[in-house]
Coordinates of N, CA and C in Angstrom, one line a residue:
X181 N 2.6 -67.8 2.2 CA 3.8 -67.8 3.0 C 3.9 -69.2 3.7
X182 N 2.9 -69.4 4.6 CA 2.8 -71.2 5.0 C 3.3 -71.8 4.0
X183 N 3.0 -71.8 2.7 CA 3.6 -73.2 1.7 C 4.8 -73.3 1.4
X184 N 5.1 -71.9 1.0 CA 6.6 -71.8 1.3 C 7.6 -72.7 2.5
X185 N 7.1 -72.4 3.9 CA 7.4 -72.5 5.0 C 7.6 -73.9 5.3
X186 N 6.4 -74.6 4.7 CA 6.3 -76.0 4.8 C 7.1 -76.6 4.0
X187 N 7.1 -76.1 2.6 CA 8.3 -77.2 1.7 C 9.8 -76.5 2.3
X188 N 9.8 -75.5 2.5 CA 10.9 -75.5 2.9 C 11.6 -76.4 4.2
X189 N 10.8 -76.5 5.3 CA 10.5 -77.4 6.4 C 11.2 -79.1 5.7
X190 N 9.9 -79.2 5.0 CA 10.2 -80.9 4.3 C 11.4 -80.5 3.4
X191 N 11.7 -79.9 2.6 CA 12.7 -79.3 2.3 C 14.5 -79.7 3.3
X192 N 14.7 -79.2 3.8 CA 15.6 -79.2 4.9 C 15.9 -80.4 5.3
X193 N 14.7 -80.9 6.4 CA 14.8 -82.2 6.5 C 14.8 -83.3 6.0
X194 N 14.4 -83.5 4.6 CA 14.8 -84.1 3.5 C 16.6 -84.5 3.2
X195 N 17.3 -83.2 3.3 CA 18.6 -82.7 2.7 C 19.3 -83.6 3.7
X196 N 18.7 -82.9 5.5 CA 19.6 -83.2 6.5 C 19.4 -85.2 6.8
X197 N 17.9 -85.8 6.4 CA 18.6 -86.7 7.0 C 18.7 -88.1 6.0
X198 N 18.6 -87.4 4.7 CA 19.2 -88.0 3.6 C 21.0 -88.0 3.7
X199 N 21.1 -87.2 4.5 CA 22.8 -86.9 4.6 C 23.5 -87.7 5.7
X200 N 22.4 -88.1 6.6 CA 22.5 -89.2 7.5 C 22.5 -90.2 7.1
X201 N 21.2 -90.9 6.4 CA 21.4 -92.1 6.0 C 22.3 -92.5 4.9
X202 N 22.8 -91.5 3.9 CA 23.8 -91.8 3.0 C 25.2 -91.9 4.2
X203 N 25.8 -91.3 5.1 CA 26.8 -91.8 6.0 C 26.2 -93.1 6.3
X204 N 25.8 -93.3 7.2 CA 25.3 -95.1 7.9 C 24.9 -96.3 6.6
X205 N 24.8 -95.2 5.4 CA 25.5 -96.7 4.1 C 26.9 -96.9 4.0
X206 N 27.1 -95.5 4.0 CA 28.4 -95.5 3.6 C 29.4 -96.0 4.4
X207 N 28.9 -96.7 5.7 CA 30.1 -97.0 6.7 C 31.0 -98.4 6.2
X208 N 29.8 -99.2 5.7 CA 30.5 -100.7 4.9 C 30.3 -100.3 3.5
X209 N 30.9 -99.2 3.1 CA 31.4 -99.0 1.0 C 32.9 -98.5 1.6
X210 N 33.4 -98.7 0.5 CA 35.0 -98.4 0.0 C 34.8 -96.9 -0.1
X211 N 36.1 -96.0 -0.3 CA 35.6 -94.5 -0.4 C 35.7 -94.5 -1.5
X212 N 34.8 -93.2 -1.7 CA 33.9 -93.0 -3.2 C 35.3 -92.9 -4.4
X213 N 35.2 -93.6 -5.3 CA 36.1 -93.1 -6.8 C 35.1 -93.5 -7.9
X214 N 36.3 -93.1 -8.9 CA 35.4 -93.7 -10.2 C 35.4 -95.0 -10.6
X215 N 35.7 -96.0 -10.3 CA 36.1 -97.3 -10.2 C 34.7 -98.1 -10.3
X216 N 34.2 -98.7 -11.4 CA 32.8 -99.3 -11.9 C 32.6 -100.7 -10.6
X217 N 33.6 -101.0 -10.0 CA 33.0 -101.5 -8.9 C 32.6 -101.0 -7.7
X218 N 33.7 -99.5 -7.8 CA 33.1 -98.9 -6.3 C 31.7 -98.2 -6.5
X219 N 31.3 -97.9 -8.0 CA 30.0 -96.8 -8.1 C 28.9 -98.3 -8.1
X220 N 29.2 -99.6 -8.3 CA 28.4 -100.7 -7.9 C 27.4 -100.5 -6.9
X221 N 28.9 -100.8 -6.2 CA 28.6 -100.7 -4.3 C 27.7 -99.9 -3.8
X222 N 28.0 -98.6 -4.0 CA 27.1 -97.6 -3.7 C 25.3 -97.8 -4.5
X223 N 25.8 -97.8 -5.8 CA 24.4 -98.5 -6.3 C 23.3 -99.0 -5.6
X224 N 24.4 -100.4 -5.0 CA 23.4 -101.6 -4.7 C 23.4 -101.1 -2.9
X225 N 23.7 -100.2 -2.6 CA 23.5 -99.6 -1.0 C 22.3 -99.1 -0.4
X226 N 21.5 -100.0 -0.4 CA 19.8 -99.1 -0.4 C 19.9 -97.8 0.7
X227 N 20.6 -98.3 1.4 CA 20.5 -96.8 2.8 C 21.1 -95.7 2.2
X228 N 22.3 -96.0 1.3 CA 22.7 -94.5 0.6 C 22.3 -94.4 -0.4
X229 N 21.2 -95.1 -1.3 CA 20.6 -94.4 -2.4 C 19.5 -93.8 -1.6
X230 N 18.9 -94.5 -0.4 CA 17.3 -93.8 -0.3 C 18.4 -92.3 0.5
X231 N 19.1 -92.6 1.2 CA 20.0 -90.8 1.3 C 20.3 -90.1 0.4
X232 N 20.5 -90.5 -0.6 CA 21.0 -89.3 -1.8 C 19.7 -89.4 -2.4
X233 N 18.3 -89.7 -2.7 CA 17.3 -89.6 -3.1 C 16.5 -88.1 -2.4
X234 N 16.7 -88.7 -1.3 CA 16.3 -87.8 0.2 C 16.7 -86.6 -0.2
X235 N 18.0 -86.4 0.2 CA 19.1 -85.5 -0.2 C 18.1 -84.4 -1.6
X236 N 18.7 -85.0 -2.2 CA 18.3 -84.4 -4.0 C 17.0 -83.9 -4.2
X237 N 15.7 -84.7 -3.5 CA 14.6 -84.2 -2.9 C 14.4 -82.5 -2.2
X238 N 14.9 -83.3 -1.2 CA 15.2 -81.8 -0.5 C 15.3 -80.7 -1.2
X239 N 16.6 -81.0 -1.8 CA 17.4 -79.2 -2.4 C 16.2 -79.0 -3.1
X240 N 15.6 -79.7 -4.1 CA 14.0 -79.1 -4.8 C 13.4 -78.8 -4.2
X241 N 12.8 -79.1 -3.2 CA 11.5 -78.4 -2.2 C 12.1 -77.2 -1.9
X242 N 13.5 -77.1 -1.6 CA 14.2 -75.7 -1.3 C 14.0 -74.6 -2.6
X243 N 14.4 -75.7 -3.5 CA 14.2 -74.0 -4.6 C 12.7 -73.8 -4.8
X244 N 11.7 -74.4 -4.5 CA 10.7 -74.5 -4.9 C 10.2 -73.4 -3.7
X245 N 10.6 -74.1 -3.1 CA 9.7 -72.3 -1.5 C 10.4 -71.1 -2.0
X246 N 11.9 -71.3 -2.0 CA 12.8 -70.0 -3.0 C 12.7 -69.2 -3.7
X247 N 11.0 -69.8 -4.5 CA 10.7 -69.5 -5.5 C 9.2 -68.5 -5.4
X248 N 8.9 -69.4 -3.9 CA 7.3 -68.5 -3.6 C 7.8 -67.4 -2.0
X249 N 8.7 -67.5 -1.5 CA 9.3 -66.2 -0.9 C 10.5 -66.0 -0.7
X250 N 11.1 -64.9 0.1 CA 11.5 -64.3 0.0 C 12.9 -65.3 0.6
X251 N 14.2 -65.1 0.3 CA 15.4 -65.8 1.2 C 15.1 -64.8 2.8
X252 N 15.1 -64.0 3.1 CA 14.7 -63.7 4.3 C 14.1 -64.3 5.4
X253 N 13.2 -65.0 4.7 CA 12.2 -65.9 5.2 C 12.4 -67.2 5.5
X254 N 13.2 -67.5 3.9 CA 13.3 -69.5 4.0 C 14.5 -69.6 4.8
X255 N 15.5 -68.5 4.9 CA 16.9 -69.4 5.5 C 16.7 -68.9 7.1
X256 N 16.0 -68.5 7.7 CA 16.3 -68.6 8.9 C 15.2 -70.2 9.3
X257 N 14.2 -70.3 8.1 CA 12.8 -71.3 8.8 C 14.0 -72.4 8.7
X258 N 15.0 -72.8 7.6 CA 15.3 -73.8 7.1 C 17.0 -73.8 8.7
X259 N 17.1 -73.1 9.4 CA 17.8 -73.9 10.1 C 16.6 -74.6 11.3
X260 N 15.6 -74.4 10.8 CA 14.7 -75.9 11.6 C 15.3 -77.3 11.7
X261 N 15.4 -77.5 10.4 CA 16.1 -78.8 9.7 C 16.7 -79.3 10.8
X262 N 17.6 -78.7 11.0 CA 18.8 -79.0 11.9 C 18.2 -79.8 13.6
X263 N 17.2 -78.5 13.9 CA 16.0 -79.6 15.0 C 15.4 -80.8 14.6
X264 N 14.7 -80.9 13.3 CA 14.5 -82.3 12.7 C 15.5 -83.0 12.9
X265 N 16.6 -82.9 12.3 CA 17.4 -83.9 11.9 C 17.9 -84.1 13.8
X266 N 18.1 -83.3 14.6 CA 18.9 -83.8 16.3 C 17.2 -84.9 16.4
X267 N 16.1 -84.4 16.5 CA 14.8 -85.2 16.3 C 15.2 -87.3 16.3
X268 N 15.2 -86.3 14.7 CA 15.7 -88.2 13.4 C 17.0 -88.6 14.7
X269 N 17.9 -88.2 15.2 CA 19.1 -89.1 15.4 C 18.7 -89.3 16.4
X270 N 18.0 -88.9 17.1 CA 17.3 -89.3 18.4 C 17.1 -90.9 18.5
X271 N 15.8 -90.4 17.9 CA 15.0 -91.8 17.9 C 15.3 -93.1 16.6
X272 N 16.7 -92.5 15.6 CA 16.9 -93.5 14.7 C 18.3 -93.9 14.9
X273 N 19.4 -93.0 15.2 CA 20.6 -93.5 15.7 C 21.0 -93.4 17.3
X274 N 20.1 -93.5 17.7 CA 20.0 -93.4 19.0 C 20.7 -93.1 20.1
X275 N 21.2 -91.5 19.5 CA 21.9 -90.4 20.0 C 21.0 -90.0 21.6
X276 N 21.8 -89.7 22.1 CA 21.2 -89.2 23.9 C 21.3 -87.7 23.7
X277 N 19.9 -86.9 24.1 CA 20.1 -85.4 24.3 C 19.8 -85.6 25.4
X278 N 19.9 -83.8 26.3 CA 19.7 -83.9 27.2 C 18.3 -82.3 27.6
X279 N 18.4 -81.6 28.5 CA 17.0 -81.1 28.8 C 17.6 -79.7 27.8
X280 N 18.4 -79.3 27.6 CA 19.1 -77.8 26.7 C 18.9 -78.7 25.6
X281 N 19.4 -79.4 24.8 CA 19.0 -80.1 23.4 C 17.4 -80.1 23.1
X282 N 16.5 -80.3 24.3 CA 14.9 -80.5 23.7 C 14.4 -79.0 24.0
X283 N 15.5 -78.5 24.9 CA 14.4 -76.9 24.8 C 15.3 -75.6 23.2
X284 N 16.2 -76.2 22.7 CA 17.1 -75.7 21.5 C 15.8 -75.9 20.8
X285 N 15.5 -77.2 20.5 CA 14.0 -77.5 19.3 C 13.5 -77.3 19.7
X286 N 12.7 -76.7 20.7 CA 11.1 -76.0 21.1 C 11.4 -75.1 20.9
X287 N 12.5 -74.0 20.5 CA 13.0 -73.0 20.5 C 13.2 -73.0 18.7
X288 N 13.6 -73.5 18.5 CA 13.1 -73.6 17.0 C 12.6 -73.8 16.2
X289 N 11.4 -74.1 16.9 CA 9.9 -74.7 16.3 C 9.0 -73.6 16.4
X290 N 9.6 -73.1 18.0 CA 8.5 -71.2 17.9 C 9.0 -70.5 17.2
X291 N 10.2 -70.4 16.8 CA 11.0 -69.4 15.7 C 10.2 -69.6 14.6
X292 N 10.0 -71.0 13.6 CA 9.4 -71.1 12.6 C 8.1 -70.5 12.5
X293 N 7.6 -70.9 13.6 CA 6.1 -70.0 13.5 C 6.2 -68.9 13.7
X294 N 7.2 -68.1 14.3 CA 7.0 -66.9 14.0 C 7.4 -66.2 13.5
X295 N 8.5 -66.4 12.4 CA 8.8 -66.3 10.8 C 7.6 -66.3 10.1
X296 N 6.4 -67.4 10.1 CA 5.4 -67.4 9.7 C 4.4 -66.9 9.8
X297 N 4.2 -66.3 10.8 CA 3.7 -66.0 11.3 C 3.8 -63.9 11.5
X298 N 5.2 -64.3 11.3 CA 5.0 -62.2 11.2 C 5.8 -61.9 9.8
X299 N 5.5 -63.0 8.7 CA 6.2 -63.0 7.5 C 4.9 -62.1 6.7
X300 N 5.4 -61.3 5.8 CA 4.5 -60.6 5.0 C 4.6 -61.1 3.5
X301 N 3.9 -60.6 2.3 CA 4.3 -61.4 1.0 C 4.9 -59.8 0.6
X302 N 6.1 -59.8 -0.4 CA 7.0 -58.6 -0.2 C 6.7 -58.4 -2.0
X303 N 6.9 -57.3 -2.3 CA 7.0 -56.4 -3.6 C 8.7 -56.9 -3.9
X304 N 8.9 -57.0 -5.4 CA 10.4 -56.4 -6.0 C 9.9 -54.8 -6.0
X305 N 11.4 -54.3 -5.2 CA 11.8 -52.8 -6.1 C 12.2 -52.6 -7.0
X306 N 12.0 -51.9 -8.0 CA 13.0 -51.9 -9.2 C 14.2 -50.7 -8.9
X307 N 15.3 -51.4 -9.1 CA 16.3 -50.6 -9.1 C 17.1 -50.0 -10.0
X308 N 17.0 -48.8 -11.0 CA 17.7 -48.1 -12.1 C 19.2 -48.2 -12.2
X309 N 19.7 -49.0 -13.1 CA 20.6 -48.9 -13.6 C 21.9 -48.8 -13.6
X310 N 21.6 -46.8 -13.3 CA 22.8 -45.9 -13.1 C 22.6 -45.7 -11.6
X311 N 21.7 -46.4 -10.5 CA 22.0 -47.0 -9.7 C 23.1 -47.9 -8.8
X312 N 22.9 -48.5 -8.9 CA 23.6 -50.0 -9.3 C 25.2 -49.3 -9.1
X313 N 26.0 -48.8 -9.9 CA 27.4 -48.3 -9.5 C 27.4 -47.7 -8.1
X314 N 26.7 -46.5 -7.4 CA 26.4 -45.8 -6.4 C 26.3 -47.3 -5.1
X315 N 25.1 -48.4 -5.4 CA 25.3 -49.2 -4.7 C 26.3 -50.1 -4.7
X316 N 27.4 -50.2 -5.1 CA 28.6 -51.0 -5.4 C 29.5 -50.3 -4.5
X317 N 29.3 -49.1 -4.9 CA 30.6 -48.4 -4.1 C 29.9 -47.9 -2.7
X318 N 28.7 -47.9 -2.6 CA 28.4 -48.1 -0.5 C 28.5 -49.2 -0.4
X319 N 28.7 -50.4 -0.8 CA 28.9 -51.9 -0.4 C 30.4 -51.9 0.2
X320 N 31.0 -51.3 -0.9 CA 32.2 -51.3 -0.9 C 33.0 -50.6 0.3
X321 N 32.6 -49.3 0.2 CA 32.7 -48.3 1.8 C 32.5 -48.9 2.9
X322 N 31.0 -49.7 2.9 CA 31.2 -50.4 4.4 C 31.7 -51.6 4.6
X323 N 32.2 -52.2 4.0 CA 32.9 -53.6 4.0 C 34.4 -53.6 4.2
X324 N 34.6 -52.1 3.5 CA 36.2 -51.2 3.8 C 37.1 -52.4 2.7
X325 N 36.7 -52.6 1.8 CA 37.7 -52.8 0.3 C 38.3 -51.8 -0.1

């Protein structure tokens, strides 16, 4: 469950501040088209390739924890990210928080651990078939389609 937890962690923050540094390239590029000088530009933009590197990184560490638990698990650890990344803008774009901003991310740093911490490793149920209709139409009942 921890490995999960962790790539998912690096994961996230990978996505979130690859998506930062591809903006702060992107502030001196043309906006994006197909134009063999504008896909240049971006090319030769080291701050928005090491962002979209970052970025692209990420989403894999995500499917890769995806893959060792449960979504129950990774998408509540993976709004950590979001404390990383207020973190990264902190001390890299040198954003001002204030005393509610640093107690938000101690607040979601205890959340992670204790996702991890009261996370179990879970069984598939198998579900029959001629099931499957029965659960369609209670989906359906309670969502009132």
């Amino acid at each position: 469950m921890w490995e999960s937890i962790c790539l998912t962690l690096a994961g996230t923050a990978g996505s979130n501040i690859g998506k930062v540094l591809q903006k702060k390239g992107s502030v001196i590029l043309p906006p994006l088209s197909l134009k063999l000088k504008v896909i240049r530009a971006y090319a030769a933009n080291k701050a928005w390739i090491i962002g979209f590197l970052m970025d692209i990184c990420g989403a894999l560490l995500m499917l890769r924890a995806l893959s060792l638990a449960p979504v129950s698990v990774i998408q509540p650890v993976s709004g950590c990210g979001l404390a990383i990344l207020s973190v990264f803008s902190h001390f890299y774009l040198k954003e001002v928080m204030n005393v509610i901003d640093w107690m938000g991310i101690t607040l979601a740093g205890i959340g992670t651990i204790g996702v991890g911490a009261g996370g179990e490793e879970q069984e598939a149920s198998s579900i029959s078939i001629f099931q499957l209709p029965w659960l369609a139409l209670l989906v359906a009942i309670l969502f009132g389609c």
